[in-house]
Coordinates of C-alpha atoms in Angstrom, one line a residue:
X14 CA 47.5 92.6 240.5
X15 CA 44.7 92.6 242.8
X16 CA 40.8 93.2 242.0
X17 CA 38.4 94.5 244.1
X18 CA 35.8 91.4 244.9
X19 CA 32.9 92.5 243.4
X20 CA 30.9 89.0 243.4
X21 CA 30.9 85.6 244.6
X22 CA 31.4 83.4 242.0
X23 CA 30.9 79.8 240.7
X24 CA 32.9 77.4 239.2
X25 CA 31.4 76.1 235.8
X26 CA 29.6 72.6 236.7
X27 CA 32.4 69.7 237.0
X28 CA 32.0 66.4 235.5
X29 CA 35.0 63.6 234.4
X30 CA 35.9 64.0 231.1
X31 CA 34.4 61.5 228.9
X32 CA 37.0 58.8 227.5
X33 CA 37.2 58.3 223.8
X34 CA 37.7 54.5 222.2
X35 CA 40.5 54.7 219.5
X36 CA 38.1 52.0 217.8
X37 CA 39.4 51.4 214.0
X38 CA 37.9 54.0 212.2
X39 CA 37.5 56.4 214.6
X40 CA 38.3 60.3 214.5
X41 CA 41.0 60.2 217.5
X42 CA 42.7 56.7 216.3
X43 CA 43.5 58.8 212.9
X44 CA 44.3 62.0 215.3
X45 CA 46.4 60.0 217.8
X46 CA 48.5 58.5 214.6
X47 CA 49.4 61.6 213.2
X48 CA 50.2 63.0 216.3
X49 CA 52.8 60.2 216.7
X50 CA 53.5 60.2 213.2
X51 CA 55.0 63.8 213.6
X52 CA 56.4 63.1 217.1
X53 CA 58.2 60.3 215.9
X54 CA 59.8 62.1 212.7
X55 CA 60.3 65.4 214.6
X56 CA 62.5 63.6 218.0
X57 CA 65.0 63.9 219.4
X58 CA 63.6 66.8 221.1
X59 CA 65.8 69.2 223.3
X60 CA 64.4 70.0 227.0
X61 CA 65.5 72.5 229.0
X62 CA 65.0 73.7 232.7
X63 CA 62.6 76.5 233.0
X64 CA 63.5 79.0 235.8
X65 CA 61.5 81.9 236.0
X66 CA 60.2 81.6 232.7
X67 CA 62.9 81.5 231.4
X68 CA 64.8 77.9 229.1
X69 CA 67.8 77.5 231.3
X70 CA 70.7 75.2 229.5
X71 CA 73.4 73.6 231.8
X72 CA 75.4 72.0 228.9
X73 CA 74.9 68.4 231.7
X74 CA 72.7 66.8 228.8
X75 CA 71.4 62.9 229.6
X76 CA 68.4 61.3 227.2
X77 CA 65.6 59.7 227.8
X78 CA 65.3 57.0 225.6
X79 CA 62.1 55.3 224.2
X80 CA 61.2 51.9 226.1
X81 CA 60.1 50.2 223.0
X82 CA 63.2 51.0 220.9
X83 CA 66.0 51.6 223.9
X84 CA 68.8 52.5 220.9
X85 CA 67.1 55.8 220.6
X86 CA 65.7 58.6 222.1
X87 CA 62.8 60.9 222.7
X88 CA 64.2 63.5 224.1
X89 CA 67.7 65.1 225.6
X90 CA 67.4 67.3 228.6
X91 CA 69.5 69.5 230.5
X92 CA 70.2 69.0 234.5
X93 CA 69.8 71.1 236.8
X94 CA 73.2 71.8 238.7
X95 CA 73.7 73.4 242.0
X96 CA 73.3 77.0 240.2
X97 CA 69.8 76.5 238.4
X98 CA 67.8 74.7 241.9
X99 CA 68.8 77.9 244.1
X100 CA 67.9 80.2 241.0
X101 CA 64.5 77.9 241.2
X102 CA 63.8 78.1 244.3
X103 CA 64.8 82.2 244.8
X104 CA 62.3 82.8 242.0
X105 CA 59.9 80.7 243.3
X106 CA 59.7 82.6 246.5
X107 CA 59.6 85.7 245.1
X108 CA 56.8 85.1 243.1
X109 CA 55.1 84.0 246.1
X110 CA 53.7 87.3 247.1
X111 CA 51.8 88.0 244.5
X112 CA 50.6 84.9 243.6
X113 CA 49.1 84.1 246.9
X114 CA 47.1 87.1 246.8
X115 CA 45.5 86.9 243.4
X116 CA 42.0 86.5 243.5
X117 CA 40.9 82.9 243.8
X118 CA 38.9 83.1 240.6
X119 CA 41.5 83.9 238.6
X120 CA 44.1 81.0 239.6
X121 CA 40.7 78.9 239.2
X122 CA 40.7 80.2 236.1
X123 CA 43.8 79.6 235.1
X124 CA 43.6 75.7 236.1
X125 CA 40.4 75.6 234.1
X126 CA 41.9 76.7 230.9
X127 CA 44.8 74.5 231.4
X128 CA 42.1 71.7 231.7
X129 CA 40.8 72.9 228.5
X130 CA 44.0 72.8 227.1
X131 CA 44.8 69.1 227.9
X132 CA 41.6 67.9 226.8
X133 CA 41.5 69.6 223.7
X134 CA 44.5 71.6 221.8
X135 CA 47.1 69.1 223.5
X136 CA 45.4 65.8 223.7
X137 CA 47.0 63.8 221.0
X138 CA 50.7 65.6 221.6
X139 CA 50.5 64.7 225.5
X140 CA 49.2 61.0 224.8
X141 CA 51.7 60.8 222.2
X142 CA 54.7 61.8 224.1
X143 CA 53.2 59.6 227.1
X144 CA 53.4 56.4 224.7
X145 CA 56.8 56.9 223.1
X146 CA 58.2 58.2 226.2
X147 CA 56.7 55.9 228.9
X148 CA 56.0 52.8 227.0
X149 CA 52.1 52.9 227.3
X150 CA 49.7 52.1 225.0
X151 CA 47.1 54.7 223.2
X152 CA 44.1 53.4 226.2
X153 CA 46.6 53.6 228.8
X154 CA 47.8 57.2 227.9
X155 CA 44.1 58.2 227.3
X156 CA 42.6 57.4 230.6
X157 CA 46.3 58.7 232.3
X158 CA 47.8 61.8 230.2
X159 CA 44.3 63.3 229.0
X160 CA 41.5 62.3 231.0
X161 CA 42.6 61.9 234.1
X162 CA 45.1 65.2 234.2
X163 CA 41.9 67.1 233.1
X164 CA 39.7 65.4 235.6
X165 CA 43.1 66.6 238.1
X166 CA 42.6 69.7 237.2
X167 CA 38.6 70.6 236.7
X168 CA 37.7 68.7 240.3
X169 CA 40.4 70.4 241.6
X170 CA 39.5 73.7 240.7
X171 CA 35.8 72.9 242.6
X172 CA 37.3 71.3 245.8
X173 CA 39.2 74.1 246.4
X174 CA 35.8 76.3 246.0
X175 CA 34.5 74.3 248.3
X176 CA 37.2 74.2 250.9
X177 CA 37.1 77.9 250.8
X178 CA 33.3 78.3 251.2
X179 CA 33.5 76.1 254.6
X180 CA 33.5 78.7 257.5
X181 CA 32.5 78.3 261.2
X182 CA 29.1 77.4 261.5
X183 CA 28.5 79.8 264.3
X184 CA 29.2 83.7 265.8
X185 CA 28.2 85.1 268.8
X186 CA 26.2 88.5 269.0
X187 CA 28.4 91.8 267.8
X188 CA 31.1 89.5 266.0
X189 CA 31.9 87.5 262.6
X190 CA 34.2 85.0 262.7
X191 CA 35.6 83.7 259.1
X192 CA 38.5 81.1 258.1
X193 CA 40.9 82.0 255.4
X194 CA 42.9 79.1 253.9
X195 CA 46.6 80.7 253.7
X196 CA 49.2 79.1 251.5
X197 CA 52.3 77.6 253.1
X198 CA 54.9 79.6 254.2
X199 CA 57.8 79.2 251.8
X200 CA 57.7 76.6 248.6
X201 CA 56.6 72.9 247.9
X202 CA 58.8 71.1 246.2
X203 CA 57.4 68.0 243.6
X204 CA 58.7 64.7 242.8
X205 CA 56.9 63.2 240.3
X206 CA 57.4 59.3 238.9
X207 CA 57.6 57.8 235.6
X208 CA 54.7 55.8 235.4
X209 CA 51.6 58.6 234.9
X210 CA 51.5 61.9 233.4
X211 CA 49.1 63.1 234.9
X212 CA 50.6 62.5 238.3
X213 CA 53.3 65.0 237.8
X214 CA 50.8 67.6 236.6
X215 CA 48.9 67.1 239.5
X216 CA 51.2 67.4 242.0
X217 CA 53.0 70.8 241.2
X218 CA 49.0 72.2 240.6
X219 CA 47.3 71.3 243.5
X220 CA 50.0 73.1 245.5
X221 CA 49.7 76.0 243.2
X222 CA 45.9 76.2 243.2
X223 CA 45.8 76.9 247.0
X224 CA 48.4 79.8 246.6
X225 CA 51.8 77.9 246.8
X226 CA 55.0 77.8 244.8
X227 CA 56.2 74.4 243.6
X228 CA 59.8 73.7 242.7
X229 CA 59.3 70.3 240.0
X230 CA 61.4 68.1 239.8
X231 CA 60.1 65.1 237.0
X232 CA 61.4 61.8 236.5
X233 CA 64.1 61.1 233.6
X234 CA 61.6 58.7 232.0
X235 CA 58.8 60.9 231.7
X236 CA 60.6 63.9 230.9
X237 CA 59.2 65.2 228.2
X238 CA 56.1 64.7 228.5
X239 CA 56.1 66.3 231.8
X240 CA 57.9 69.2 229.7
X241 CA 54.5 69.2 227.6
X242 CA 53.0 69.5 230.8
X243 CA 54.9 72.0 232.1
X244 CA 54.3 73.9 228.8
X245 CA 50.2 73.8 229.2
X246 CA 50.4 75.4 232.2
X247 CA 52.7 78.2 230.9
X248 CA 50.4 78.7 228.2
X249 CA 47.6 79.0 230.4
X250 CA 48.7 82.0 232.4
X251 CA 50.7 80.3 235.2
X252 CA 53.0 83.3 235.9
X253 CA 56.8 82.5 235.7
X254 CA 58.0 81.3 239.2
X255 CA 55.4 79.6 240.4
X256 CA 55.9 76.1 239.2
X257 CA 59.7 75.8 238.4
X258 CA 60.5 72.9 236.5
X259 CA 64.2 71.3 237.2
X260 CA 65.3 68.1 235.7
X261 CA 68.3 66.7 237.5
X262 CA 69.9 63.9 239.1
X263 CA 67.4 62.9 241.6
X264 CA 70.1 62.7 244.7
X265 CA 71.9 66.3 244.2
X266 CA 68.5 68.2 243.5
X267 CA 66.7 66.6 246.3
X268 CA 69.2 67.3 248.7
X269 CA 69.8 70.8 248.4
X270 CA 65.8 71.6 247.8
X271 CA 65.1 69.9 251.3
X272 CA 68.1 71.6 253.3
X273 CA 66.5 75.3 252.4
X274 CA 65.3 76.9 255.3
X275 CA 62.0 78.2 252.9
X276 CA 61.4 74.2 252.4
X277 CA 57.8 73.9 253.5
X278 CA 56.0 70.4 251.8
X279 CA 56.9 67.6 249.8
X280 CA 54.3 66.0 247.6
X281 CA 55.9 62.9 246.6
X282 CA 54.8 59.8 244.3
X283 CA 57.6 57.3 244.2
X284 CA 59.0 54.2 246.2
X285 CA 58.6 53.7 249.4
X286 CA 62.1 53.2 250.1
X287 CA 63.5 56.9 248.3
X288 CA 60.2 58.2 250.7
X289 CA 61.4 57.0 253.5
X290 CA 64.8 58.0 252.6
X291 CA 63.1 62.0 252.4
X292 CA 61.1 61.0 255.7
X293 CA 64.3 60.8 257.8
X294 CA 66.7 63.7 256.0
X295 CA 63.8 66.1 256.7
X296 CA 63.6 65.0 260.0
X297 CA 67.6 65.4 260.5
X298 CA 67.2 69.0 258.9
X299 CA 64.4 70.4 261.5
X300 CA 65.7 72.6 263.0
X301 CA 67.1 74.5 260.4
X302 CA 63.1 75.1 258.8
X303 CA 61.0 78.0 259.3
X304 CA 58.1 76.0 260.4
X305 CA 57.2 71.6 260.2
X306 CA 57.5 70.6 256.7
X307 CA 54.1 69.0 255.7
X308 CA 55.2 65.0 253.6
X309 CA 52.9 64.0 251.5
X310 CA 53.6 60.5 250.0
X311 CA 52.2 57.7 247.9
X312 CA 54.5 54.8 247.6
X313 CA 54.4 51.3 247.0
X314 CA 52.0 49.0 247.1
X315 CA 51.4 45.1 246.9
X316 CA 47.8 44.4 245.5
X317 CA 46.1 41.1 246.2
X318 CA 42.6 40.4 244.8
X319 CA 40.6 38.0 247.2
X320 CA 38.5 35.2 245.7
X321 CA 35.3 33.4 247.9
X322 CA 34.1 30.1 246.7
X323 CA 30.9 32.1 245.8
X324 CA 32.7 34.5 243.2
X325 CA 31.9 34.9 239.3
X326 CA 34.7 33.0 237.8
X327 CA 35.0 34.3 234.7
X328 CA 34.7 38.1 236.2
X329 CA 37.3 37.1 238.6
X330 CA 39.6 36.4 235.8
X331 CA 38.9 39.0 233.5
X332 CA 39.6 41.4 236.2
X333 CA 42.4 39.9 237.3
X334 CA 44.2 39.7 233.7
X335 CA 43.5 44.0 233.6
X336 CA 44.5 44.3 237.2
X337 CA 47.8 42.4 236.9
X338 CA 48.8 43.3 233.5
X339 CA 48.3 46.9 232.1
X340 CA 50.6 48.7 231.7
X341 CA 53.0 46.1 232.6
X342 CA 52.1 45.9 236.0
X343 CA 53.8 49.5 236.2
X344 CA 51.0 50.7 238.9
X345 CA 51.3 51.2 242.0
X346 CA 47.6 49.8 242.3
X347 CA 48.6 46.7 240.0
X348 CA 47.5 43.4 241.2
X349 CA 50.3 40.9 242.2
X350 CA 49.1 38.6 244.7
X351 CA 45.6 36.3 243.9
X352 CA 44.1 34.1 246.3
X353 CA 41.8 31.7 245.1
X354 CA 40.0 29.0 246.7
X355 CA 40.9 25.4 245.8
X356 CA 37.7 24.4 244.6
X357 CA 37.2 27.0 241.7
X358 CA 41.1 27.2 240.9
X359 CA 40.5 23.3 239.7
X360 CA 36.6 23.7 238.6
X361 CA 38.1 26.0 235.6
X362 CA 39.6 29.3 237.2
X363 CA 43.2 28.2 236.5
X364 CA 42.2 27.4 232.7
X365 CA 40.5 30.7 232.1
X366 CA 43.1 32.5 233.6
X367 CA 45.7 31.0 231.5
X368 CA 43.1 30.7 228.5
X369 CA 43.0 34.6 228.7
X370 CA 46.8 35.4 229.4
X371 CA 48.0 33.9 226.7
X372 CA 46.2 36.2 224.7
X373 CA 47.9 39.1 225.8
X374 CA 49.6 40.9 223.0
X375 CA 53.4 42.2 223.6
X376 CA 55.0 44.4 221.7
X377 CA 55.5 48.8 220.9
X378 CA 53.1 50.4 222.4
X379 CA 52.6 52.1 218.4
X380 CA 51.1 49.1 217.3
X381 CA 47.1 48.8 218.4
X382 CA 46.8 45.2 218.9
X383 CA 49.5 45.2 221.8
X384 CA 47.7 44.9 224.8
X385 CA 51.2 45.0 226.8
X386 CA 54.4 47.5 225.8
X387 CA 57.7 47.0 227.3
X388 CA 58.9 47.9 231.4
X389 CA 60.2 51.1 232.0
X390 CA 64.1 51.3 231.4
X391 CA 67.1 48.6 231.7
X392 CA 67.3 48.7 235.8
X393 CA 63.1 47.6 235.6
X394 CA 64.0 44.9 233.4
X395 CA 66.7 43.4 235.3
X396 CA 64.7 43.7 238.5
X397 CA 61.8 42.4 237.2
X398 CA 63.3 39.3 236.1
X399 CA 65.4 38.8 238.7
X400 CA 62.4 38.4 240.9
X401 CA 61.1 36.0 238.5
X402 CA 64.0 33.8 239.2
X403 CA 63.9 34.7 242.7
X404 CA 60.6 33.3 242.4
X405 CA 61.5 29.9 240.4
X406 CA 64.7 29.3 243.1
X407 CA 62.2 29.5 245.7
X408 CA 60.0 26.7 244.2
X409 CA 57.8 28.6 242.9
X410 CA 56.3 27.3 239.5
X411 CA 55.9 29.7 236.4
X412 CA 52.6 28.6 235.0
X413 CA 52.8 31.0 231.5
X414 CA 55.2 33.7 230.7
X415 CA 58.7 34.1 232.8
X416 CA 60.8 34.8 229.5
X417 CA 62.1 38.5 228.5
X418 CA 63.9 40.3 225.9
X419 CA 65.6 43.2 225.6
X420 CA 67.4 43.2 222.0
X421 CA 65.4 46.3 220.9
X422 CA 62.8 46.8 223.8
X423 CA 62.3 45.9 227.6
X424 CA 59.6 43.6 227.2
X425 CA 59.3 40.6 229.4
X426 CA 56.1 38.0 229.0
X427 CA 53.1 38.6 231.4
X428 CA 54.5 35.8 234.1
X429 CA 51.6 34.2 236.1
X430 CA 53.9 32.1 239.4
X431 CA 52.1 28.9 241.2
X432 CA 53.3 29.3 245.2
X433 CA 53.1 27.0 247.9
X434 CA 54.7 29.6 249.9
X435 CA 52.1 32.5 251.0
X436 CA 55.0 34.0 252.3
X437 CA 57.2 33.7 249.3
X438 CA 59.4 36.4 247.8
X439 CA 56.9 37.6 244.8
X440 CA 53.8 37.5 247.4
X441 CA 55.6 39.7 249.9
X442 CA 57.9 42.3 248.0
X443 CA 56.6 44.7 245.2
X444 CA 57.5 43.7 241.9
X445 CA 56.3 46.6 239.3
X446 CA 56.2 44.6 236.3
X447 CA 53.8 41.9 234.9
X448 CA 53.9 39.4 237.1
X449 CA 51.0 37.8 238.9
X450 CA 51.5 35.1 241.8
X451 CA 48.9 32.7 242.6
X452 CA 48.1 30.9 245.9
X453 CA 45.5 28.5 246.4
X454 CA 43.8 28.1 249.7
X455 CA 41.7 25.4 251.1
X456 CA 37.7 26.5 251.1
X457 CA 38.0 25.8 254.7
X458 CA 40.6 28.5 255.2
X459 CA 38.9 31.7 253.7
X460 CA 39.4 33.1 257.7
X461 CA 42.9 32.2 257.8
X462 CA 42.9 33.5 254.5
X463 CA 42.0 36.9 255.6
X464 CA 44.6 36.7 258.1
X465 CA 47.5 35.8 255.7
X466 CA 46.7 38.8 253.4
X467 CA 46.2 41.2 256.3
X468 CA 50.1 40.5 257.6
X469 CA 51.8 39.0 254.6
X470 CA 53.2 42.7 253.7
X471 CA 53.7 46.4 255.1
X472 CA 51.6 47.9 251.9
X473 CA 48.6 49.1 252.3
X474 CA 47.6 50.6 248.6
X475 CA 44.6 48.6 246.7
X476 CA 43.1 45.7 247.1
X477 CA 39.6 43.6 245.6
X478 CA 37.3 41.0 247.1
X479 CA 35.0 38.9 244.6
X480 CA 32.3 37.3 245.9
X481 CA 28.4 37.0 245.5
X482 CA 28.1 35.6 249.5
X483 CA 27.7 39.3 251.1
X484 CA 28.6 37.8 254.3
X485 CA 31.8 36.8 253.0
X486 CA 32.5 40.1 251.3
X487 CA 31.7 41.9 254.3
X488 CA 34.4 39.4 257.1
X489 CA 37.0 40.2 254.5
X490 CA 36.1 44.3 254.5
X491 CA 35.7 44.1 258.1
X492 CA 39.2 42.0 258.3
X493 CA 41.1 43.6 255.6
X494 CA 40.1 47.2 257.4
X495 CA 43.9 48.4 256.6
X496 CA 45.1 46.4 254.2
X497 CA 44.2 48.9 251.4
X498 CA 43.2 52.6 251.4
X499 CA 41.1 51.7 247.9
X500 CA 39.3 48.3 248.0
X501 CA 37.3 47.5 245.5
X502 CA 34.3 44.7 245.1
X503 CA 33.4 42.1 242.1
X504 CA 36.3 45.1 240.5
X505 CA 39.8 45.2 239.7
X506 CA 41.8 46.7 242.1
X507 CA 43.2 49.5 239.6
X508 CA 41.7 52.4 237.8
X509 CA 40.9 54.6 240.4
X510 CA 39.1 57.6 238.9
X511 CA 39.0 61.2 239.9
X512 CA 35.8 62.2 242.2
X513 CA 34.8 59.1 242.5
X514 CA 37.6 57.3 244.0
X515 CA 39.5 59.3 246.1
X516 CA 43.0 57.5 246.3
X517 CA 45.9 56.6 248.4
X518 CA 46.9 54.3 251.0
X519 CA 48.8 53.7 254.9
X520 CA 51.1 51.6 255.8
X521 CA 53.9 51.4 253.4
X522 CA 52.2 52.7 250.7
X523 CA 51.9 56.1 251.7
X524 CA 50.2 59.4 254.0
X525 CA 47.0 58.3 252.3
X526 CA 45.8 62.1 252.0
X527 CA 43.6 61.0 248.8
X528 CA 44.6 62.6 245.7
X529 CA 41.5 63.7 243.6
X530 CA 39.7 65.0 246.5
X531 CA 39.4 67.4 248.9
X532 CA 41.0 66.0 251.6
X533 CA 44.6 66.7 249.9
X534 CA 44.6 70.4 249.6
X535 CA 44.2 70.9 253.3
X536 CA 47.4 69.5 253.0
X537 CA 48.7 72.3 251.5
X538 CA 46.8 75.1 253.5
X539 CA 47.7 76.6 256.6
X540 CA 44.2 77.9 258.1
X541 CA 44.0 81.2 260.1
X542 CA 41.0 81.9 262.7
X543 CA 39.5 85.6 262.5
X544 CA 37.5 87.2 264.8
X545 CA 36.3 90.5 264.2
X546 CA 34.4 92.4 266.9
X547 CA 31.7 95.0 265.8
X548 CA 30.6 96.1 269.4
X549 CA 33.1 97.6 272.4
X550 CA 33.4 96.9 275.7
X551 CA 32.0 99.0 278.5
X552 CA 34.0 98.1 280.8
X553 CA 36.4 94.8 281.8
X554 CA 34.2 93.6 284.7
X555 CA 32.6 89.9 284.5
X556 CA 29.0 89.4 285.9
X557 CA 31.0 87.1 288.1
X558 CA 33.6 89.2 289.5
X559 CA 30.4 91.2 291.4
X560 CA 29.7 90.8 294.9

């Protein structure tokens, strides 16, 4: 229902939520293990779709098994069939209406108290379901599944304020000219990856914030706690309809949601190769949509971290190991391509980096000293390692790691590869797993260097430059212009953070419309000019049509 505006409000000041340790001891280490304690007692849980509110049960049940213990499960879920994703998507447009016109401080409302509700009540539940689910250990589901989903949704809430308050700077004498921000006309449909949490939270809400209706549909491997997800918003007054949430086979559901005629934006996280897939489908299917679909993508990427002669070794390294290996290398912004000059790859940067490696714990991600948890599902596994191989057939030379097993989990060794070849298979194809390929360059060559990195790939995602010469960090910026949409000095080339590092990338890697920042919900928005006149004319004459 509608309100009269009676104010102009404000938005409650906006800051990243703080990040908590899980040092030994600590309040949330003994909150996070209970939290998996009862997860872990309570699973397998049952998922359903949610159409209009409402559980929807096809009876077409697959599982999502846990990465660290593949002979069981988290959760079961049901599959959308043809049925449920035109149900969805009906629903979804006839909640449009009324959900467009609700006052903008109550949908920012709304997103707030969802914020609140990650943050706080749900924390330990979401972070638990993110580890057993998606293989990630209790820092990696902390800075993914709570902090950054809040920081989603709180600086989304205020960059929306703010794209609303920008209005034309000028009017002429007798008129006021204004700009209303007007939500897409039909429904945005959201395909969310395995790999963070708070991805798929964010992009079904930042639709939804500017007035839109999203039809969801998660990946298999982070069902449920996209489900969880799914849940917080529910709970914090998103009305049913709005955000439909539709498990399925990936192939079916997509294909019918982009034939509708209502079909108005994709926001997409995923490979480049399923994007590009979409890119092309849509564009067979224009002319049966009510207006230009708007894509937005973030892909692939293949990460390199630059090394001058003049860098900080051991920062280099350290940097590196996080860049290349969290998560298992299950980033899109993970490192997997280091260049590092001749003289400080013998002068102790090899030894270091294999020093440090070789620390790396592997194992569930239940078990605090694992730094590393196991790939994603069997396909990853078999992928990954085959590009090891790939890798060793080519002559490439595994300096530490390069050996997998997948008896109880999918865990392979954080693999560093030796290459001769700049060109070679694991330097020019993503990987998304732990492996990190080295090539040494002659001091001389830091130019040619530059150029290598530059055209070795069609990515575009992240990328770092170490080095204490500024005139050296500034040729490779200058040089490496569009080899990443995030680059990052003396820092690793991951961990982007909400606010501060608006991210996304060209090329291959994506539309580069910067999630966590303004710049994405005009996406999203289709703006309408008004002029409204206060004085009438006289008459029709111009000065100029007098004699």
């Amino acid at each position: 229902m509608a309100a009269p505006t009676l104010a102009t409000f404000k938005v409650p000041d906006i800051a990243n939520e703080p990040m908590r340790s899980y040092a030994p001891g600590s309040i949330e280490r003994k909150a996070l293990q209970a939290a998996l304690a009862e997860m872990q007692q309570s699973l397998p849980f049952e998922v359903p779709c949610i159409v209009n509110g409402q559980p929807v049960k096809t009876g077409n049940i697959q599982k999502q098994p846990m990465p660290h213990d593949h002979a069981n499960h988290l959760c079961t879920y049901h599959e959308a069939d043809k049925e449920t994703v035109q149900a969805a998507i009906d629903g979804a447009l006839a909640a449009k209406a009324e959900w467009e016109t609700l006052p903008w401080s109550d949908r920012a409302a709304i997103f707030l108290k969802a914020a609140d509700l990650v943050s706080g009540k749900y924390r330990y539940k979401l972070m638990a379901a993110t580890m057993l689910g998606q293989g990630k250990n209790a820092w990696q589901a902390e800075i993914d599944a709570a902090a950054e989903l809040t920081d989603f949704l709180r600086f989304g809430v205020k960059y929306v304020e703010e794209l609303y308050s920008i209005q034309p700077p000028r009017n002429t004498a007798g008129s006021w000219n204004r700009t209303e921000y007007r939500a897409l006309e039909g429904f945005v449909f959201a395909v969310s990856p395995f790999n963070f949490t708070a991805i798929g939270g964010n992009l079904c809400a930042t639709p939804a914030m500017v007035g839109n209706v999203t039809v969801w549909k998660p990946s298999p491997a982070a069902t449920y706690s996209n489900y969880i997800v799914y849940k917080i918003f529910e709970e914090a007054g998103v009305p049913p309809g709005v955000i439909q949430f539709v498990p399925g086979p990936p192939a079916e559901v997509v294909a019918q949601v982009i034939s509708h005629p209502s079909f108005a934006a994709l926001h997409f996280t995923g490979s480049t190769f399923v994007f590009k897939k979409l890119w092309k489908d849509i564009g067979a299917n224009i002319d049966n949509y009510k207006s230009y679909p708007r894509l937005v993508g973030e892909t692939g990427g293949k990460n390199f971290h630059l090394v001058h002669a003049s860098a900080e070794v051991k920062n280099a390294v350290l940097q590196s190991v996080r860049g290349a290996f969290e998560y298992q290398g299950q980033k899109c912004s993970a490192l997997s391509r280091l260049y590092v000059p001749v003289s400080l790859w013998t002068g102790g940067f090899k030894d270091q980096l294999l020093e440090e490696v070789a620390k790396l714990s592997v194992g569930p991600p239940t078990e605090w000293k694992n730094f590393i948890g196991p790939v994603i599902g069997r396909p990853a596994f078999e992928k990954i390692t085959g590009y090891i191989q790939k890798a060793k057939d080519a002559g490439g030379e595994v300096l530490i790691g390069g050996t997998a097993d997948d008896s109880t989990g999918y865990y392979i060794q954080p693999t560093v590869i030796l290459t001769k070849d700049p060109k070679s298979v694991t330097m020019v194809e993503e990987v998304f797993g732990p492996v990190l390929t080295v090539y040494v360059y002659e001091d001389a060559d830091y130019e040619k260097t530059l150029e290598l990195i530059d055209t070795s790939t069609h990515y575009g995602l992240t990328g770092a430059i170490f080095a204490s010469d500024r005139r050296a960090l500034l040729q490779a910026t200058n040089k490496l212009r569009n080899a990443a949409g995030n680059v990052y000095y003396n820092e690793k080339c991951t961990g982007a953070v909400v606010g501060q590092q608006p991210f996304g990338g060209a090329r291959g890697s994506g539309t580069n419309d910067k999630a966590g920042s303004m710049a994405i919900f005009y996406r999203f928005v289709s703006a309408r000019s008004i002029k409204e006149n206060f004085v009438g004319l006289e008459d029709f004459i111009y000065p100029s049509n007098f004699e």
